[in-house]
Short mmCIF file of N, CA and C in Angstrom, two decimals:
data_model
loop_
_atom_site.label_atom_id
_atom_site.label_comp_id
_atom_site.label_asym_id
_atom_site.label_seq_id
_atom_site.Cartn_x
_atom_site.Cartn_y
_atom_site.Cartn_z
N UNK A 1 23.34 5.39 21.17
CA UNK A 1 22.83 4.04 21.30
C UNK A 1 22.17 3.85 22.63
N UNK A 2 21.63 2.65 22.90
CA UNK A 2 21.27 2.24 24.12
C UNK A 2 21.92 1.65 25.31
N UNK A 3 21.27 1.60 26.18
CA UNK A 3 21.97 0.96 27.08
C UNK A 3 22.86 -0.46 26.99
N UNK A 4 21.88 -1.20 26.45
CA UNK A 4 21.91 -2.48 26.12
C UNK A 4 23.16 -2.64 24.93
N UNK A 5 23.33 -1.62 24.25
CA UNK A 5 24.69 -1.72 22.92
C UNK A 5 24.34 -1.80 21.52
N UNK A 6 22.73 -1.74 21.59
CA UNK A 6 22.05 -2.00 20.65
C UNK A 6 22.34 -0.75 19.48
N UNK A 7 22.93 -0.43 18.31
CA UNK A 7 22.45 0.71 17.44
C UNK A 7 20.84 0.80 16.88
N UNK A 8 20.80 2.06 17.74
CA UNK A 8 18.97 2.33 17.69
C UNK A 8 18.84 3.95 16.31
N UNK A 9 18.23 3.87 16.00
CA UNK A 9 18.08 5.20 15.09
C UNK A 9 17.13 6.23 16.35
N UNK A 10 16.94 6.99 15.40
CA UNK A 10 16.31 8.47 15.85
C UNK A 10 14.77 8.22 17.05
N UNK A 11 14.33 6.65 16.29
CA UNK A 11 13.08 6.94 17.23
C UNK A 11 13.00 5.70 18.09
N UNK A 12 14.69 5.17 18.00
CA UNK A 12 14.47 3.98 19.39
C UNK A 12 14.97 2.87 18.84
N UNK A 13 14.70 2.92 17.30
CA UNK A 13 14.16 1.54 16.85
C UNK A 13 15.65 0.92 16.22
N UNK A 14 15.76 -0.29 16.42
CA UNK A 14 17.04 -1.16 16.01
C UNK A 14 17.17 -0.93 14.06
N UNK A 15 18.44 -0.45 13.93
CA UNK A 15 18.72 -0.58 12.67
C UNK A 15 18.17 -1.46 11.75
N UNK A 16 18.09 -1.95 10.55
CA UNK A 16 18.08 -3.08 9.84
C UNK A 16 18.39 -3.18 8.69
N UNK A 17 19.32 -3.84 8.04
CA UNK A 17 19.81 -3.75 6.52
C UNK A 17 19.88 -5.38 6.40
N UNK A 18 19.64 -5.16 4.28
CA UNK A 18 19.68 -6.11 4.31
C UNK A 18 21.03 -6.89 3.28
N UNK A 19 21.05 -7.94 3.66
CA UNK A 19 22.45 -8.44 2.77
C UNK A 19 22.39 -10.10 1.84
N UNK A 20 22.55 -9.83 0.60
CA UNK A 20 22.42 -10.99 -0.06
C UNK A 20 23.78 -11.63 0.00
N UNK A 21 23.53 -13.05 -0.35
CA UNK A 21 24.63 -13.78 -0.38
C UNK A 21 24.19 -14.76 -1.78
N UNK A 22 25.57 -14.80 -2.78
CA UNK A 22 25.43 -15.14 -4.00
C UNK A 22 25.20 -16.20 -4.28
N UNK A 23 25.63 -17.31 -5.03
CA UNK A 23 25.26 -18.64 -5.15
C UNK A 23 26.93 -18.89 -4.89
N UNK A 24 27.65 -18.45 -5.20
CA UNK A 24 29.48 -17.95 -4.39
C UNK A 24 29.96 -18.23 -3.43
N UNK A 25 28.95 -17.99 -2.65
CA UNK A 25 29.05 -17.37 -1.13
C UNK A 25 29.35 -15.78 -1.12
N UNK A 26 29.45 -15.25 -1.86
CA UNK A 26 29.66 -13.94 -1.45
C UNK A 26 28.74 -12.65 -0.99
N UNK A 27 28.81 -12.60 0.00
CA UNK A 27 27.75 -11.31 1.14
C UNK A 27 27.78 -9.93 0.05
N UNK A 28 26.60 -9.45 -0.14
CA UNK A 28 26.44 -8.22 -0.52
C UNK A 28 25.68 -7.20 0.02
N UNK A 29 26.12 -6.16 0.15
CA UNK A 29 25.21 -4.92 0.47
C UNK A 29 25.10 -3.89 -0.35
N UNK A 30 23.90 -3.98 -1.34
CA UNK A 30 23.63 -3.07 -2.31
C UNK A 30 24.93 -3.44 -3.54
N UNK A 31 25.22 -2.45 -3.62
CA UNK A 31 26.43 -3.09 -5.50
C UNK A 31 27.70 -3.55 -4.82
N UNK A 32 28.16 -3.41 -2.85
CA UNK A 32 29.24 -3.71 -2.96
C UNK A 32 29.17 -5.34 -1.85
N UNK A 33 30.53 -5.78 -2.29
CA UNK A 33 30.63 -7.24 -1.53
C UNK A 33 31.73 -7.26 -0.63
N UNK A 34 31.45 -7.84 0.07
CA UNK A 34 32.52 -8.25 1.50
C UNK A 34 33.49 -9.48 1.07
N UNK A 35 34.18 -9.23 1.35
CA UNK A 35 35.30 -10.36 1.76
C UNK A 35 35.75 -10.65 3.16
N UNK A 36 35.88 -9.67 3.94
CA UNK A 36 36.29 -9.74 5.38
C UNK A 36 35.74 -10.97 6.28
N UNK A 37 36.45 -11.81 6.48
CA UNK A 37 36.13 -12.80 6.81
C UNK A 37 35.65 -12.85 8.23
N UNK A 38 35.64 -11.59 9.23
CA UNK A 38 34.97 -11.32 10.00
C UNK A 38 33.63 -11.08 9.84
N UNK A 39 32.57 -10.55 8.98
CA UNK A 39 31.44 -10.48 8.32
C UNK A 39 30.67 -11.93 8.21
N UNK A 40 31.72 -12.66 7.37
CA UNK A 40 31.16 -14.07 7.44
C UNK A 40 31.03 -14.31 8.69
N UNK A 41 32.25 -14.86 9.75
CA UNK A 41 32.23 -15.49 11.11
C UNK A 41 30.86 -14.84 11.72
N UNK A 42 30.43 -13.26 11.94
CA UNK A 42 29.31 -12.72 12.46
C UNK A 42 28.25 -13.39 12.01
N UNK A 43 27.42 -13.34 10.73
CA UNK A 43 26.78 -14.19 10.10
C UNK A 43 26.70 -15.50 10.32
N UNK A 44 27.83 -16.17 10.53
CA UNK A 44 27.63 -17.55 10.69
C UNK A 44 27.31 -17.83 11.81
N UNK A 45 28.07 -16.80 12.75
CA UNK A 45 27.82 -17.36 15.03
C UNK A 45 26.29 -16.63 15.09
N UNK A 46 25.80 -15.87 14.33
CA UNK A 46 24.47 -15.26 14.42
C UNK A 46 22.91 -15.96 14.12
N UNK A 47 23.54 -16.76 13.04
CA UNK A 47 22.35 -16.91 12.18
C UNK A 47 21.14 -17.58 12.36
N UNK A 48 19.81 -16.63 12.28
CA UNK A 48 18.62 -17.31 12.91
C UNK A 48 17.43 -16.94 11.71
N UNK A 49 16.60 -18.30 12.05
CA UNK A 49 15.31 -18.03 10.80
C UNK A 49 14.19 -17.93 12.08
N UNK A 50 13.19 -16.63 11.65
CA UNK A 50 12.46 -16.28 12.01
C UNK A 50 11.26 -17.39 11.99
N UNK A 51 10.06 -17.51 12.26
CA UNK A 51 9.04 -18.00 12.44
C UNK A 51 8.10 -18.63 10.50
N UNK A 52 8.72 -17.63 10.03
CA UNK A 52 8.37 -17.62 8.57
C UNK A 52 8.95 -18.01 7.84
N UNK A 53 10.31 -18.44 7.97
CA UNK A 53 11.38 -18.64 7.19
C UNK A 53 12.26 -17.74 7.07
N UNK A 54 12.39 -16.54 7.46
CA UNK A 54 13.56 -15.37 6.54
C UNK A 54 14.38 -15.42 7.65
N UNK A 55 15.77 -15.28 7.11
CA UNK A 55 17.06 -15.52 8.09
C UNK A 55 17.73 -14.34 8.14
N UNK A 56 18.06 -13.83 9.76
CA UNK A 56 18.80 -12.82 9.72
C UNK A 56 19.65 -13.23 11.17
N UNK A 57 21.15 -12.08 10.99
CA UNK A 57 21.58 -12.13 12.16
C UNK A 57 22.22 -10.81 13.08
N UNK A 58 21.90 -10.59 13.88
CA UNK A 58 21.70 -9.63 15.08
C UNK A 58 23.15 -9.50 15.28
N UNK A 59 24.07 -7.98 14.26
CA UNK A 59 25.60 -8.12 14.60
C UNK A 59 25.94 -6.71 14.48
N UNK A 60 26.47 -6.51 16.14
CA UNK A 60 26.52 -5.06 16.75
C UNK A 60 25.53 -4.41 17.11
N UNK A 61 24.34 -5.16 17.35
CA UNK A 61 23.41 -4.61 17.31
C UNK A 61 22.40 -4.01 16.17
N UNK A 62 22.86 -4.33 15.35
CA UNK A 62 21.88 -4.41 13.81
C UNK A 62 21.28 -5.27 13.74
N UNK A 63 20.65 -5.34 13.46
CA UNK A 63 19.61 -6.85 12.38
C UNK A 63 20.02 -6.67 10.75
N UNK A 64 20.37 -7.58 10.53
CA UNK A 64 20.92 -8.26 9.66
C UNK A 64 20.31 -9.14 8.87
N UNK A 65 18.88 -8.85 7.80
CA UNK A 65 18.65 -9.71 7.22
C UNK A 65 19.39 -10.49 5.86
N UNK A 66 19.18 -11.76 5.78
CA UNK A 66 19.76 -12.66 5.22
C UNK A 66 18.98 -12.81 3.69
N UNK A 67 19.53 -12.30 2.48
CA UNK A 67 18.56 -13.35 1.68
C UNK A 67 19.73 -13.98 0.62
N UNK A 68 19.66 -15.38 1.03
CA UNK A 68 20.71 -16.03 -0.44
C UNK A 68 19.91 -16.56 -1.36
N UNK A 69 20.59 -16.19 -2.22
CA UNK A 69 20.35 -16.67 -3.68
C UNK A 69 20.05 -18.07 -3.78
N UNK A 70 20.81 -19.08 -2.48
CA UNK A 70 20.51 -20.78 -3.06
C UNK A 70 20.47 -21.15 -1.24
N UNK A 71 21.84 -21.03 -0.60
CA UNK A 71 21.79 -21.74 0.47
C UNK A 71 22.67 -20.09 1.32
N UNK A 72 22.25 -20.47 2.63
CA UNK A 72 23.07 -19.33 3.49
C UNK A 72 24.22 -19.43 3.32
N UNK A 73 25.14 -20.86 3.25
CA UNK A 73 26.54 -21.03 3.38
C UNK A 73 26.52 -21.89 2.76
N UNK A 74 28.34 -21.60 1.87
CA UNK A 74 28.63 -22.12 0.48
C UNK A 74 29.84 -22.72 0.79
N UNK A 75 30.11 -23.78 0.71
CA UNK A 75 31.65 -24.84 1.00
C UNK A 75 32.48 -24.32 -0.23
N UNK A 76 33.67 -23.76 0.32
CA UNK A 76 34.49 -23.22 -1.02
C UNK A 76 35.52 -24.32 -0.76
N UNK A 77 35.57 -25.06 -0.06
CA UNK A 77 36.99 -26.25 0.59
C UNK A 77 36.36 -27.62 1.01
N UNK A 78 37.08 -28.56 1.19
CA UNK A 78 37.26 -29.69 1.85
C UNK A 78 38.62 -29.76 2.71
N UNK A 79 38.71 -30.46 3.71
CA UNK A 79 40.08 -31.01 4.27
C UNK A 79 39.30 -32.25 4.85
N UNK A 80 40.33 -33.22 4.29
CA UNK A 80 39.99 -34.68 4.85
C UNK A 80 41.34 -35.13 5.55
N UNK A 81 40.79 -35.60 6.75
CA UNK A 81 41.81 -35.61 7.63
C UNK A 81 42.77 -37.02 7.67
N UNK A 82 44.29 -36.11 8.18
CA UNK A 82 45.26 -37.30 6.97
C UNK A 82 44.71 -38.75 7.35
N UNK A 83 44.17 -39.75 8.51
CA UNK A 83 43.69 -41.04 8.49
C UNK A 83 42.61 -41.47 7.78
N UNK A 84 41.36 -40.39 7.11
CA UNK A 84 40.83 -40.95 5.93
C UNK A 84 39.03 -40.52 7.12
N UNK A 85 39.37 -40.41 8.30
CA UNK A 85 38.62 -40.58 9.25
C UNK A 85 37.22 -39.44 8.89
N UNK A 86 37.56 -38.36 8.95
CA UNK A 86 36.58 -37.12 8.75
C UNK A 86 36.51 -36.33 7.60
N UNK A 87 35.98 -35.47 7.45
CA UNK A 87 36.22 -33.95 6.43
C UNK A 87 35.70 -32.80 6.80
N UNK A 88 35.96 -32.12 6.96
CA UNK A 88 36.17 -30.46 7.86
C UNK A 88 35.55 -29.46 6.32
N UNK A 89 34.51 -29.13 6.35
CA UNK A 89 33.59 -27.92 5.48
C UNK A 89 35.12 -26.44 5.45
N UNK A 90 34.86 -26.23 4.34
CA UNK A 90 35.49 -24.57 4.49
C UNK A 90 34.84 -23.96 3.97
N UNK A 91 33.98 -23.22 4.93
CA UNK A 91 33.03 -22.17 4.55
C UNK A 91 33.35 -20.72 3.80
N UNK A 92 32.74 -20.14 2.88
CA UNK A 92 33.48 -18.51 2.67
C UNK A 92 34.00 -18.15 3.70
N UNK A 93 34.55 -17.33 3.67
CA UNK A 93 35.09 -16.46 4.89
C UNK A 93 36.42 -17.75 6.10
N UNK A 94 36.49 -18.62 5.27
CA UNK A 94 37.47 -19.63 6.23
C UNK A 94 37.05 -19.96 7.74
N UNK A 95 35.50 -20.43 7.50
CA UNK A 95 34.92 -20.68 8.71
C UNK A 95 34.93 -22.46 8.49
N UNK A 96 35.69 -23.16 9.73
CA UNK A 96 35.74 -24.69 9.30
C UNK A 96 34.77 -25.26 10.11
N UNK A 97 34.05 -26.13 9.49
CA UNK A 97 32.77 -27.00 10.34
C UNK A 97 33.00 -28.45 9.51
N UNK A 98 32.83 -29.46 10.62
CA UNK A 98 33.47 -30.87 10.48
C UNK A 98 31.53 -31.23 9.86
N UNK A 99 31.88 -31.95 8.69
CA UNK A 99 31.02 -32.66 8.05
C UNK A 99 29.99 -33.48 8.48
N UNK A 100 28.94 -33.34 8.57
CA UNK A 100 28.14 -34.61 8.91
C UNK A 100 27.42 -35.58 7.79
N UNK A 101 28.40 -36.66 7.41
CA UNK A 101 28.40 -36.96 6.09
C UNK A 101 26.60 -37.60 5.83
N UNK A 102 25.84 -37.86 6.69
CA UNK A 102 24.54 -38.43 7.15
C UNK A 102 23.74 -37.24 6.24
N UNK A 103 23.93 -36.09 5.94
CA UNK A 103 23.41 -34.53 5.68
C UNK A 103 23.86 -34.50 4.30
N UNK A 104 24.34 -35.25 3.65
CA UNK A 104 24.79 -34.82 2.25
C UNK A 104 23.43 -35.49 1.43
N UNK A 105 23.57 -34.42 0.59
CA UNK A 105 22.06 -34.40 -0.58
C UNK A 105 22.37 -33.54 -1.60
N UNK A 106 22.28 -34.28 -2.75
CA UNK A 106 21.83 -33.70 -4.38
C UNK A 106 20.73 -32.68 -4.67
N UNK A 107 21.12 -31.94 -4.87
CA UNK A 107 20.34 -30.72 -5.59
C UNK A 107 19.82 -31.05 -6.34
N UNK A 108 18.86 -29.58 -6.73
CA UNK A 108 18.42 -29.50 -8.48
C UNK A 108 19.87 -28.97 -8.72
N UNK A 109 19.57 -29.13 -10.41
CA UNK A 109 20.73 -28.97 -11.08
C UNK A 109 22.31 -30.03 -10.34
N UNK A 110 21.65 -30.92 -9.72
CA UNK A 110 22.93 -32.32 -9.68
C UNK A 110 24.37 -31.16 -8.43
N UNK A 111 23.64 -30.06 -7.55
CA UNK A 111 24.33 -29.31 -6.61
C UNK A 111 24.49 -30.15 -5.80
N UNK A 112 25.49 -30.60 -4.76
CA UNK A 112 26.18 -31.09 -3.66
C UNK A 112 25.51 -30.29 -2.32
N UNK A 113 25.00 -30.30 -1.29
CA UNK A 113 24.25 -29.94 -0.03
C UNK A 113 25.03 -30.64 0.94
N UNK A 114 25.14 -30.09 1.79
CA UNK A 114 24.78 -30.49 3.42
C UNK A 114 24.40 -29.59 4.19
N UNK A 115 23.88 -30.22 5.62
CA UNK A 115 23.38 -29.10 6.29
C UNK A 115 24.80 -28.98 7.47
N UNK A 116 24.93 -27.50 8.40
CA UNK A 116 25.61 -27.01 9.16
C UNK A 116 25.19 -26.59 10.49
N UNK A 117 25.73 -26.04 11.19
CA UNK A 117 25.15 -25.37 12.39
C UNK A 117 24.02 -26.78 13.32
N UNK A 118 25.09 -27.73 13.15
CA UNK A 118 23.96 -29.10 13.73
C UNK A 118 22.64 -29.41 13.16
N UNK A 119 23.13 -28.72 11.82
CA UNK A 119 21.56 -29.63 10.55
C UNK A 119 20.38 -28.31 10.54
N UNK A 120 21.00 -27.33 11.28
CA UNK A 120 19.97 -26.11 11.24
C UNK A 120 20.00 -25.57 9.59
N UNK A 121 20.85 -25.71 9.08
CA UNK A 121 21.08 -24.33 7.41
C UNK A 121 21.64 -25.85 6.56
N UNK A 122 20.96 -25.42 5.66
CA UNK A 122 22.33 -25.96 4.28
C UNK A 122 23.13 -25.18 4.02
N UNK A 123 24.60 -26.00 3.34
CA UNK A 123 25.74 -25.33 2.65
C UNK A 123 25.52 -26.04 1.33
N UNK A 124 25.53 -25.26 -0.02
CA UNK A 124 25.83 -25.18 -1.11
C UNK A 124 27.77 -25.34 -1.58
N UNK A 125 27.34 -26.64 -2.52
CA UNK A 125 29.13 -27.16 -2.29
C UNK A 125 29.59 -26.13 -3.71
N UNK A 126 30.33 -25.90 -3.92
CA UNK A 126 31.02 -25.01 -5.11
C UNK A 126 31.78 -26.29 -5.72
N UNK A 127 31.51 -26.31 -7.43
CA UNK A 127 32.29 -27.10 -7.99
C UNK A 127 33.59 -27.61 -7.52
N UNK A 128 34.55 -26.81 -7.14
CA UNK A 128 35.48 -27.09 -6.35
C UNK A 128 35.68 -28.19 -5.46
N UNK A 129 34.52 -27.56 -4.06
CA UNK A 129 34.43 -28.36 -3.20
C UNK A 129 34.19 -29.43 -3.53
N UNK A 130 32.99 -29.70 -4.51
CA UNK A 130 32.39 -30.81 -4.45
C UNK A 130 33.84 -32.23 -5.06
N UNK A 131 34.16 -31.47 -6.31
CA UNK A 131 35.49 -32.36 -7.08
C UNK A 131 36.11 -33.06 -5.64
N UNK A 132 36.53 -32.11 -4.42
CA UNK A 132 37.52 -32.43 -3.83
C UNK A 132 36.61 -33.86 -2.83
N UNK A 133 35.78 -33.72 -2.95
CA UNK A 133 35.54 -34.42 -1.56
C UNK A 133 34.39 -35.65 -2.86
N UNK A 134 34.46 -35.19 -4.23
CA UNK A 134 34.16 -36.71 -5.12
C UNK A 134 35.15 -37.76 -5.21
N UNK A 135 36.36 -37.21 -4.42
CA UNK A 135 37.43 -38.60 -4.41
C UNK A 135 37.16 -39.56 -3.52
N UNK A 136 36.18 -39.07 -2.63
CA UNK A 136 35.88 -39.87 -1.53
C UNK A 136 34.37 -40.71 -2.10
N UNK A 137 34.13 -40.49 -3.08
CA UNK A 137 32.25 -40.66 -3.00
C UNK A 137 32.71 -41.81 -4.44
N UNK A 138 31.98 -43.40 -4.28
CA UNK A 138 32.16 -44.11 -4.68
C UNK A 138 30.40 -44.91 -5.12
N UNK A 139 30.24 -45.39 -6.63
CA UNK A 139 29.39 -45.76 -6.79
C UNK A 139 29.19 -47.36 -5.44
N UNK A 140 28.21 -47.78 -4.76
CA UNK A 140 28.23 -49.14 -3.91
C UNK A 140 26.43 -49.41 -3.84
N UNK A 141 26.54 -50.90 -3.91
CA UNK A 141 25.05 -51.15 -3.92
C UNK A 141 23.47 -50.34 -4.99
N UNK A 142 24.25 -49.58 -6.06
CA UNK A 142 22.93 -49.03 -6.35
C UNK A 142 22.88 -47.84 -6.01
N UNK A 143 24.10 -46.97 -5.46
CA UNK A 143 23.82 -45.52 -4.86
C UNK A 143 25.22 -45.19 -5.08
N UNK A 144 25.12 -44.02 -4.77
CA UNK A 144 26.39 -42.94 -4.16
C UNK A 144 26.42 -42.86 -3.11
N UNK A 145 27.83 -43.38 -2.64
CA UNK A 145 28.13 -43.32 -1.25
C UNK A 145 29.53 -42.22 -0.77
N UNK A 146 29.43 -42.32 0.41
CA UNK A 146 30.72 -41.22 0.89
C UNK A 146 31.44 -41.95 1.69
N UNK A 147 32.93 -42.39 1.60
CA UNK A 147 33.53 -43.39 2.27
C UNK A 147 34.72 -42.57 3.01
N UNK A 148 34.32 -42.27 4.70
CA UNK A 148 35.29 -41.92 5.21
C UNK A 148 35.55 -42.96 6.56
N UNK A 149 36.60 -43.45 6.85
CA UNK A 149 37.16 -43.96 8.33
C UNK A 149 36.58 -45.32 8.06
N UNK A 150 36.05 -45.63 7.22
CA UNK A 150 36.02 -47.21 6.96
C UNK A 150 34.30 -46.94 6.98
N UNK A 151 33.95 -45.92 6.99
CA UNK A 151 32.39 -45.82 7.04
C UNK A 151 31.42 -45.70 5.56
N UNK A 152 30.29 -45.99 5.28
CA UNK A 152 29.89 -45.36 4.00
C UNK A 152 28.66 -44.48 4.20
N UNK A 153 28.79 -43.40 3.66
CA UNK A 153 27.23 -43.15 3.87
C UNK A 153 26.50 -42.66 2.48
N UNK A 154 25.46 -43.07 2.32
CA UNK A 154 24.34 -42.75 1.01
C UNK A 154 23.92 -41.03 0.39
N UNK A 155 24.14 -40.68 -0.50
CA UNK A 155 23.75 -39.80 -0.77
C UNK A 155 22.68 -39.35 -1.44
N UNK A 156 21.84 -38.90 -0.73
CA UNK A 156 20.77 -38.56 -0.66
C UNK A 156 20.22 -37.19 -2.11
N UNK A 157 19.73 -38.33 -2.74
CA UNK A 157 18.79 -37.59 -3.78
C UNK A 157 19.59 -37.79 -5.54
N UNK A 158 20.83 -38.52 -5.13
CA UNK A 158 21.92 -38.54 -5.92
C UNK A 158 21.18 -39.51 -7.10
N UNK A 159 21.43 -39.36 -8.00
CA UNK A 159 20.56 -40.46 -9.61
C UNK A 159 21.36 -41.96 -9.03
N UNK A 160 20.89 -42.56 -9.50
CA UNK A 160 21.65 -44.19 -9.41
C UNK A 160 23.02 -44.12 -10.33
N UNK A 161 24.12 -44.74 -10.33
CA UNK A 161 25.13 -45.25 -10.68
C UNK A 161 24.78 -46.07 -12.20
#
């Protein structure tokens, strides 16, 4: 390798592979899939979109391109915190990121969204998720709203009530 820590091949040049991620969340490389929830965390503290759109992340010194199937990161959880106040994302790999309920948006196909990483990526909600955190989401005024800490917020793209 290099000085720098970089894994370089034969003529200098930085590795690069690439890795899909399912509509699941689940990371693949070629026929096999990761679970190691270290893989995710890398991916997630990494993740950057190039100038063009294509997302990859730089881990161990690889490049790491990104291509998902729907969204980079897939909410397999909710935790709403016991005063009613917040809700904390559980990303594959048990990566927790606190909600920014302002970021929630309806898909095609009626999918659950928000964005992460401070509104940089969407997360794709998994039936699951979404059930858990529809206890909170109440028809009001003509919309779908999300009612946490005495707050409401609109959901964005959602059909009318």
């Amino acid at each position: 390798g290099s000085s720098d820590g970089e894994a370089l091949d034969s003529a200098g040049i930085m590795r690069e592979h690439t890795y899909r991620i399912d509509v699941d969340g689940i990371v693949w490389f070629g026929d096999e899939w990761y679970e190691d929830p270290v893989v995710y965390r890398a991916f997630f503290d990494n993740l950057t979109r190039t100038s063009d759109g294509r997302l990859h992340a730089d881990c161990l010194g690889e490049r790491c391109w990104i291509e998902p199937e729907d969204a980079p990161f897939v909410v397999q959880g909710i935790d709403i915190a016991g005063d009613g106040s917040r809700a904390t994302l559980v990303l594959t790999g048990g990566i927790e990121e606190t909600l920014d309920p302002a970021t929630l948006e309806v898909g095609r196909d009626s999918v659950l969204y928000a964005k992460v990483k401070t509104g940089a990526f969407r997360a794709r909600f998994t039936r699951k998720a979404y059930y858990e955190l529809a206890r909170h989401i109440a028809p009001k005024n003509g919309a779908f709203v999300l009612e946490l800490g005495g707050k409401a917020w609109a959901i964005a793209g959602a059909p009318p009530p």
